[in-house]
Short mmCIF file of C-alpha atoms in Angstrom, two decimals:
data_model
loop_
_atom_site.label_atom_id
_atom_site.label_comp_id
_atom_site.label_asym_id
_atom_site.label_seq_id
_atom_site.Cartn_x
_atom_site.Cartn_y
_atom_site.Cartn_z
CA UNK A 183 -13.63 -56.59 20.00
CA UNK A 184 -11.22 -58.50 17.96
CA UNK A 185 -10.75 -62.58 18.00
CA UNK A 186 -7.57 -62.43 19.84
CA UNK A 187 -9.25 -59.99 22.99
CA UNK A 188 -7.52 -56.89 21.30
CA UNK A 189 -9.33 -53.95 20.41
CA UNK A 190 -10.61 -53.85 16.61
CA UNK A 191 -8.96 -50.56 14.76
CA UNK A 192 -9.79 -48.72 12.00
CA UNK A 193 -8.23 -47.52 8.87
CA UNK A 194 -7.82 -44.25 9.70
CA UNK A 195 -6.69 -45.10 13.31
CA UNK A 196 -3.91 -47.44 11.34
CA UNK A 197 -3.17 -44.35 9.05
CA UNK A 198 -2.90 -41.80 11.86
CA UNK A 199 -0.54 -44.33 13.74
CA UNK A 200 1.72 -44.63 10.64
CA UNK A 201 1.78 -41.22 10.01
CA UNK A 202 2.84 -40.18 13.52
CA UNK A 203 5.68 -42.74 12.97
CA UNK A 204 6.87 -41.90 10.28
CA UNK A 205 7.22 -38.20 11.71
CA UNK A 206 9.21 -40.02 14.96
CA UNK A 207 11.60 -41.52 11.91
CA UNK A 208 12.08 -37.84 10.74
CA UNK A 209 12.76 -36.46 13.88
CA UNK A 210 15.14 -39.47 14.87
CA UNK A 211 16.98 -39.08 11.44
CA UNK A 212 17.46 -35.29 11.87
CA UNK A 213 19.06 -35.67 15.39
CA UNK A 214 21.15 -38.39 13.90
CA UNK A 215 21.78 -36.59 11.13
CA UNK A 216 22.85 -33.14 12.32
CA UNK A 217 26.65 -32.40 12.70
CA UNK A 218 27.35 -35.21 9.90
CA UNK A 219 26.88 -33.27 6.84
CA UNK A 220 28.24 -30.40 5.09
CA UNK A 221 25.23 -28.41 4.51
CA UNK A 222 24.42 -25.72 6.61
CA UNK A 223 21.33 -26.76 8.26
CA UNK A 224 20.23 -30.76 8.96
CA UNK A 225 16.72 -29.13 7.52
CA UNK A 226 18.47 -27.71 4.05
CA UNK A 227 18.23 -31.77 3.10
CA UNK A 228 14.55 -32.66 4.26
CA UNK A 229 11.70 -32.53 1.70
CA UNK A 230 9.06 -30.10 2.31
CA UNK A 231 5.81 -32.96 1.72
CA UNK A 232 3.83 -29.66 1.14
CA UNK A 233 5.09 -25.86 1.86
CA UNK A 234 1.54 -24.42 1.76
CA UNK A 235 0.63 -25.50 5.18
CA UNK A 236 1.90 -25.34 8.50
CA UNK A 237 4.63 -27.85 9.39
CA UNK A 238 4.56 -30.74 12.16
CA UNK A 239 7.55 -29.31 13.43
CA UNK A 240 9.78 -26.29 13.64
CA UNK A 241 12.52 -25.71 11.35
CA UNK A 242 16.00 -24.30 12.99
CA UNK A 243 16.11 -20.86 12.83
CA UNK A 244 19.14 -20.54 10.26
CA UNK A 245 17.09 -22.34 7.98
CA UNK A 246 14.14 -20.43 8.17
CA UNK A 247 16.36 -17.64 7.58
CA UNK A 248 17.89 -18.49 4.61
CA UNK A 249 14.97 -19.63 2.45
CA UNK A 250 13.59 -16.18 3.47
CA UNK A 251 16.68 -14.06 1.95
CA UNK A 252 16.60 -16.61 -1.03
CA UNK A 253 13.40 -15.18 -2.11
CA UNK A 254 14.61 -11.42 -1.13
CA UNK A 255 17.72 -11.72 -3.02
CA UNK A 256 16.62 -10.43 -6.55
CA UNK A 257 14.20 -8.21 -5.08
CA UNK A 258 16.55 -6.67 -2.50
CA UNK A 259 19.78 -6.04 -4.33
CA UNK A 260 19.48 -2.60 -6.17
CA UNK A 261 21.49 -3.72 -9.16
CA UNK A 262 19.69 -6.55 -10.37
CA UNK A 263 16.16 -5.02 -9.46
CA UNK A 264 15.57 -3.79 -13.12
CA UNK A 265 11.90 -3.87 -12.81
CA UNK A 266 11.46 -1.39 -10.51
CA UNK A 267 12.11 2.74 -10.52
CA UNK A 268 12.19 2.95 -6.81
CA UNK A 269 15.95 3.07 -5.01
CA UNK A 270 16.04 -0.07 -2.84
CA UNK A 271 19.21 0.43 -1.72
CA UNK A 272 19.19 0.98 2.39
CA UNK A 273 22.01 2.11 4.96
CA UNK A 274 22.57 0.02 7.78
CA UNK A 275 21.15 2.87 10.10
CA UNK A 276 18.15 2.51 8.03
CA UNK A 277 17.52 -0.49 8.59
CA UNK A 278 18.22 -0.71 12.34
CA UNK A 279 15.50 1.95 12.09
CA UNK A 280 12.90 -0.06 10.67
CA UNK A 281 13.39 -3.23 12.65
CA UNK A 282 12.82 -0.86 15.72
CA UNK A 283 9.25 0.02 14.50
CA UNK A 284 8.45 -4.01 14.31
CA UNK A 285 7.78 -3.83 17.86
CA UNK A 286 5.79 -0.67 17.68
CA UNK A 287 2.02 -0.50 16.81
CA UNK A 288 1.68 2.97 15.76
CA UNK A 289 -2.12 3.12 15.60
CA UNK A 290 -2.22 2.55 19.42
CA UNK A 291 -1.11 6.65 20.59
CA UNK A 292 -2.54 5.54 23.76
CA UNK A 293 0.62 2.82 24.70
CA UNK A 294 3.25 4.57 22.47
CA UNK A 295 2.89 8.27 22.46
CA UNK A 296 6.48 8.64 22.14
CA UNK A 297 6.92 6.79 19.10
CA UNK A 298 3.41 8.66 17.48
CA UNK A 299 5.27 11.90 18.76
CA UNK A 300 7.98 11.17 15.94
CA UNK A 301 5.54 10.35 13.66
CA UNK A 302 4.26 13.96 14.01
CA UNK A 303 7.88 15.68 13.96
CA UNK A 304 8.23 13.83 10.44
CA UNK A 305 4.99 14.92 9.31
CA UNK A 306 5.46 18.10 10.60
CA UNK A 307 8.49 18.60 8.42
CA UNK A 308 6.76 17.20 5.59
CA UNK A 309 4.36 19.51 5.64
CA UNK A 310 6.70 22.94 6.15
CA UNK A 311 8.89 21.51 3.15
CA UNK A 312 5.58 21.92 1.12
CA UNK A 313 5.25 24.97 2.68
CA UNK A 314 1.55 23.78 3.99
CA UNK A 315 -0.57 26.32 5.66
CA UNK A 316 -0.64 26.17 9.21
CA UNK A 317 -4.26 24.23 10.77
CA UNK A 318 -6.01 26.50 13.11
CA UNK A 319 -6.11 23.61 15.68
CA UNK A 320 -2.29 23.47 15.34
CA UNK A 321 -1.39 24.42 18.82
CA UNK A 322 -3.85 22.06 19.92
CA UNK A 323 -3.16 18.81 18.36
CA UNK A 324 0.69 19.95 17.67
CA UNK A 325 0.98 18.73 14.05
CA UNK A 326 -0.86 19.53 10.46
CA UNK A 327 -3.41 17.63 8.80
CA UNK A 328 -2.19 14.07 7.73
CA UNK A 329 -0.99 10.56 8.55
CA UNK A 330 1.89 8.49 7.88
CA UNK A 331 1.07 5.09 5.56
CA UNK A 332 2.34 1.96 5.02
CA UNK A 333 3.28 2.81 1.87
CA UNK A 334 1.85 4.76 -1.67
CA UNK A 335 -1.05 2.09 -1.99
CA UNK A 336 -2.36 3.26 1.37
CA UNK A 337 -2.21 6.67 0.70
CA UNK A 338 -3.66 6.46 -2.29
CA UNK A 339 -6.77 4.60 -0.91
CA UNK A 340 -7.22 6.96 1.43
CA UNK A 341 -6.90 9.81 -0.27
CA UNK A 342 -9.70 8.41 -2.55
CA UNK A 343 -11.70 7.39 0.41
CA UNK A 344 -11.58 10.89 1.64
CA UNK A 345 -12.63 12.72 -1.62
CA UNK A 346 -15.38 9.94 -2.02
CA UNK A 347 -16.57 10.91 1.30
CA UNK A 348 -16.62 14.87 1.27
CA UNK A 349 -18.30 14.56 -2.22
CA UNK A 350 -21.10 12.40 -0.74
CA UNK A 351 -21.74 15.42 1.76
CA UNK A 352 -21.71 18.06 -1.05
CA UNK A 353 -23.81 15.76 -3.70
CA UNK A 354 -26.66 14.50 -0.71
CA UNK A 355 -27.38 18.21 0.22
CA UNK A 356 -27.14 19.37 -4.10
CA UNK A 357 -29.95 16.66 -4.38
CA UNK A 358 -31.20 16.97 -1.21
CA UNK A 359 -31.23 13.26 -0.87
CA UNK A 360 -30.73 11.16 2.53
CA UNK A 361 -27.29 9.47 3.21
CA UNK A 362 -28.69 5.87 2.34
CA UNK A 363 -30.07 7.66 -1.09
CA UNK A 364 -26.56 9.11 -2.08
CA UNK A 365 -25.16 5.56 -1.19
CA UNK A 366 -26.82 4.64 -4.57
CA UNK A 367 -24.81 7.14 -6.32
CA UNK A 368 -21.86 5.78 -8.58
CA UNK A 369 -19.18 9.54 -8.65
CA UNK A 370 -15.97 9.03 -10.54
CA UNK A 371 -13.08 10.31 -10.08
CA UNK A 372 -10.42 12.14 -12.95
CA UNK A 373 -6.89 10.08 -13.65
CA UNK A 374 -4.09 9.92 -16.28
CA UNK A 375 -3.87 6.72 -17.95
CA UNK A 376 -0.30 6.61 -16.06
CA UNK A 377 -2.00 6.10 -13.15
CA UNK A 378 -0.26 3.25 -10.92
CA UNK A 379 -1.76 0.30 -10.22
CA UNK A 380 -2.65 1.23 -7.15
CA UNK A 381 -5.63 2.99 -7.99
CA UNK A 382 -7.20 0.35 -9.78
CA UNK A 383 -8.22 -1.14 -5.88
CA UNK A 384 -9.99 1.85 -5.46
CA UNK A 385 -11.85 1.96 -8.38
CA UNK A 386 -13.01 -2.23 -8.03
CA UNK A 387 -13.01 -1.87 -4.27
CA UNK A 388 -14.09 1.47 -3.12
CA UNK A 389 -17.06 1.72 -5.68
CA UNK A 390 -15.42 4.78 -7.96
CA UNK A 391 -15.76 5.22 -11.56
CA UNK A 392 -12.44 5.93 -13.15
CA UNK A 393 -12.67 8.75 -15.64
CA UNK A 394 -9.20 8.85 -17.88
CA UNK A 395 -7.19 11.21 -19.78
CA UNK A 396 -5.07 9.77 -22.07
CA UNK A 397 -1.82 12.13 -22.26
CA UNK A 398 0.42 13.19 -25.19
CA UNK A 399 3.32 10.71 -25.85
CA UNK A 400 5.19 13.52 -26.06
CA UNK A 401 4.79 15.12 -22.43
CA UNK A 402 3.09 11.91 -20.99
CA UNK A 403 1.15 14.62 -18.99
CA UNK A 404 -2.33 15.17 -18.69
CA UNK A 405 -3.90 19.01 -19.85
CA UNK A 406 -6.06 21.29 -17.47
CA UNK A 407 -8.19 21.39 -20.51
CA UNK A 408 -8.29 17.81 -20.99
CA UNK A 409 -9.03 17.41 -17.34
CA UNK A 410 -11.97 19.32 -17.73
CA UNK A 411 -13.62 17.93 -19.93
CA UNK A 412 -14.30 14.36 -18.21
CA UNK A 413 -15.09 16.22 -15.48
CA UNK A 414 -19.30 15.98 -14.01
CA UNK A 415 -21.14 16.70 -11.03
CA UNK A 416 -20.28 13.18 -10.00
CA UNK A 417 -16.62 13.97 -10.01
CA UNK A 418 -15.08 13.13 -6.65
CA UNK A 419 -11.40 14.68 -7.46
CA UNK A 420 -8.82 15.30 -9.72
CA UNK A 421 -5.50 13.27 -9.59
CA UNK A 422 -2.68 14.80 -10.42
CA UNK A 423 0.45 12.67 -10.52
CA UNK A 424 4.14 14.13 -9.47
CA UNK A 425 6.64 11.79 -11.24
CA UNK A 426 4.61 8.98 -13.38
CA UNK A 427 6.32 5.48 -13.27
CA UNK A 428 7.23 5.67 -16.90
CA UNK A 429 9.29 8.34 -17.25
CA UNK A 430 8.95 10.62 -14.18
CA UNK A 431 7.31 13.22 -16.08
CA UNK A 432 4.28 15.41 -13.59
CA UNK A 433 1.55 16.31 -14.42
CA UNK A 434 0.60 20.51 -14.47
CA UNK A 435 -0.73 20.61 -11.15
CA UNK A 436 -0.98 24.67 -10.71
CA UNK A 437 -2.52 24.75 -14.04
CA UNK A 438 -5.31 21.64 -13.18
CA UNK A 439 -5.97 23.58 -9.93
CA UNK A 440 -6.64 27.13 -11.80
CA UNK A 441 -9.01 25.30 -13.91
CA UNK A 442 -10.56 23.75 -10.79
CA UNK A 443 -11.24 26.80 -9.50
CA UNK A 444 -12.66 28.57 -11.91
CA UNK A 445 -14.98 25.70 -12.81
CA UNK A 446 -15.88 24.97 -9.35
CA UNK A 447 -17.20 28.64 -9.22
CA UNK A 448 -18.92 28.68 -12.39
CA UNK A 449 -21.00 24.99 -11.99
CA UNK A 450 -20.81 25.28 -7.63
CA UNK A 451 -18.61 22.11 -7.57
CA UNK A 452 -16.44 22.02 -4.94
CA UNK A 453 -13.71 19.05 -7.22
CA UNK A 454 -10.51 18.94 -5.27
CA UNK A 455 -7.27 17.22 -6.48
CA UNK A 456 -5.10 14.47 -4.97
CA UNK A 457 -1.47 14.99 -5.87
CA UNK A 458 0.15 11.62 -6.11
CA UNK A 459 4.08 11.83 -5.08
CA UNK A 460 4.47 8.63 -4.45
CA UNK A 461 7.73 9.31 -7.02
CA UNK A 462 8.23 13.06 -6.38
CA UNK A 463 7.37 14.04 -3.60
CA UNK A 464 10.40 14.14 -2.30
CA UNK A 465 12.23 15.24 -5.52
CA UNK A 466 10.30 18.19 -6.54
CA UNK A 467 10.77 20.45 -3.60
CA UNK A 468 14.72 20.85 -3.87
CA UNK A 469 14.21 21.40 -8.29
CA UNK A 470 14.84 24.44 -9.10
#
């Protein structure tokens, strides 16, 4: 207890206490504030103490609006976006589009089989501009073989992932060795040196060796004879990429898989390729 009867308070009680005023000052000054100036938001004038943790209070909506599409404005308008060979130029329909799926979780088919029903159409037409081979368990599951991603990177990943994985299968019963045994194993998987950046998360992450091919300056392609040459029992896959982000230029993919085949028959490999379109995909079917 204190001389005076009062209760004795520490330093960080005192420090709390001015803290908490000093946020009852803001908040006063804001309300008194707001109408009397000519910026667009009472909150456009306040100074963020630190913008790397949450806030004591919310900011108006309008606000938090802005600073968003201040950091989207070089990224978002095609013209200035000079560092980038993707079109980021959207319709308004298009993006309508999009902000429908925000309140869509698409891995749940369970609570929105419409919405996963569309995601099948589009993959369905995907897969008949490629001119894809129908699945024997079409009529049962109503779609081909494949998923829609988030984006390239995803793809890409998973694409790896599933090489990674049948290769494990194939190498394990080569060697006959157990599935903790082929664990151990370090495969590797065949890439241009255009390769986007992409893969380099599945190489650190994923636990693959990447195997390059360094391509002509001339073509900036990779050769099937090239290819084969890096290639081992080890050798998850092949990529082959449709429209490199340097100059667009793809890489011989009929040739690579000729190769492929005949190698995979001589050594009993069984080396598939990944085509990466993250670029061309949808360019190369309507080339002549």
């Amino acid at each position: 207890m204190a001389a005076n009867g009062g209760v004795k308070r520490s330093v960080a009680d005192l420090e709390m206490e001015n803290e908490e005023l000093k946020l009852c000052l803001r908040v006063a000054r804001r309300a008194a504030n707001r109408g009397s100036h000519y910026y667009a938001c009472p909150d456009a004038v306040e100074e963020e103490e630190d913008d790397s943790v949450m806030p004591a209070h919310g900011d108006a909506a309008s606000h938090c609006y802005r600073r968003i599409s201040d950091f989207h404005e070089l990224d978002c308008r095609e013209r200035l976006n000079t560092s980038s060979y993707v079109n980021v130029y959207l319709e308004d329909e298009e993006i309508k589009a999009a902000n429908l799926g925000m309140k869509i979780n698409l891995a749940d088919q369970t609570v929105y089989p419409q919405s996963f029903k569309l995601h099948n159409i589009v993959l369905n037409m995907v897969a008949h501009l490629w001119n894809c081979p129908k699945p024997p368990d079409f009529d049962e599951y109503g779609a081909f073989a494949g998923a829609g991603t988030v984006g390239s990177t995803e793809a890409c990943l998973l694409g790896g992932l599933c090489l990674k994985f049948r290769w494990r299968k194939w190498y394990a019963k080569r060697h006959n060795l157990t599935e903790a045994q082929v664990r151990a194993v370090y495969p590797n998987l065949v890439i241009s040196t255009c390769f986007q950046a992409a893969w380099e998360k599945l190489f650190r992450y994923m636990d693959v060796e990447p195997k390059f091919v360094v391509p002509s300056k001339t073509t900036f392609a990779v050769t099937a004879d090239e290819v084969r040459e890096q290639i081992d029992e080890k050798t998850i896959g092949v990529v082959c990429i449709l429209g490199n982000h340097y100059g667009g230029q793809y890489d011989p993919v009929w040739e690579v898989d000729e190769m492929l085949r005949k190698l995979n028959e001589e050594r009993g490999f069984q080396v598939g390729i990944h085509v990466d379109a993250a670029s061309g995909g949808f360019v190369a079917p309507f080339q002549p």
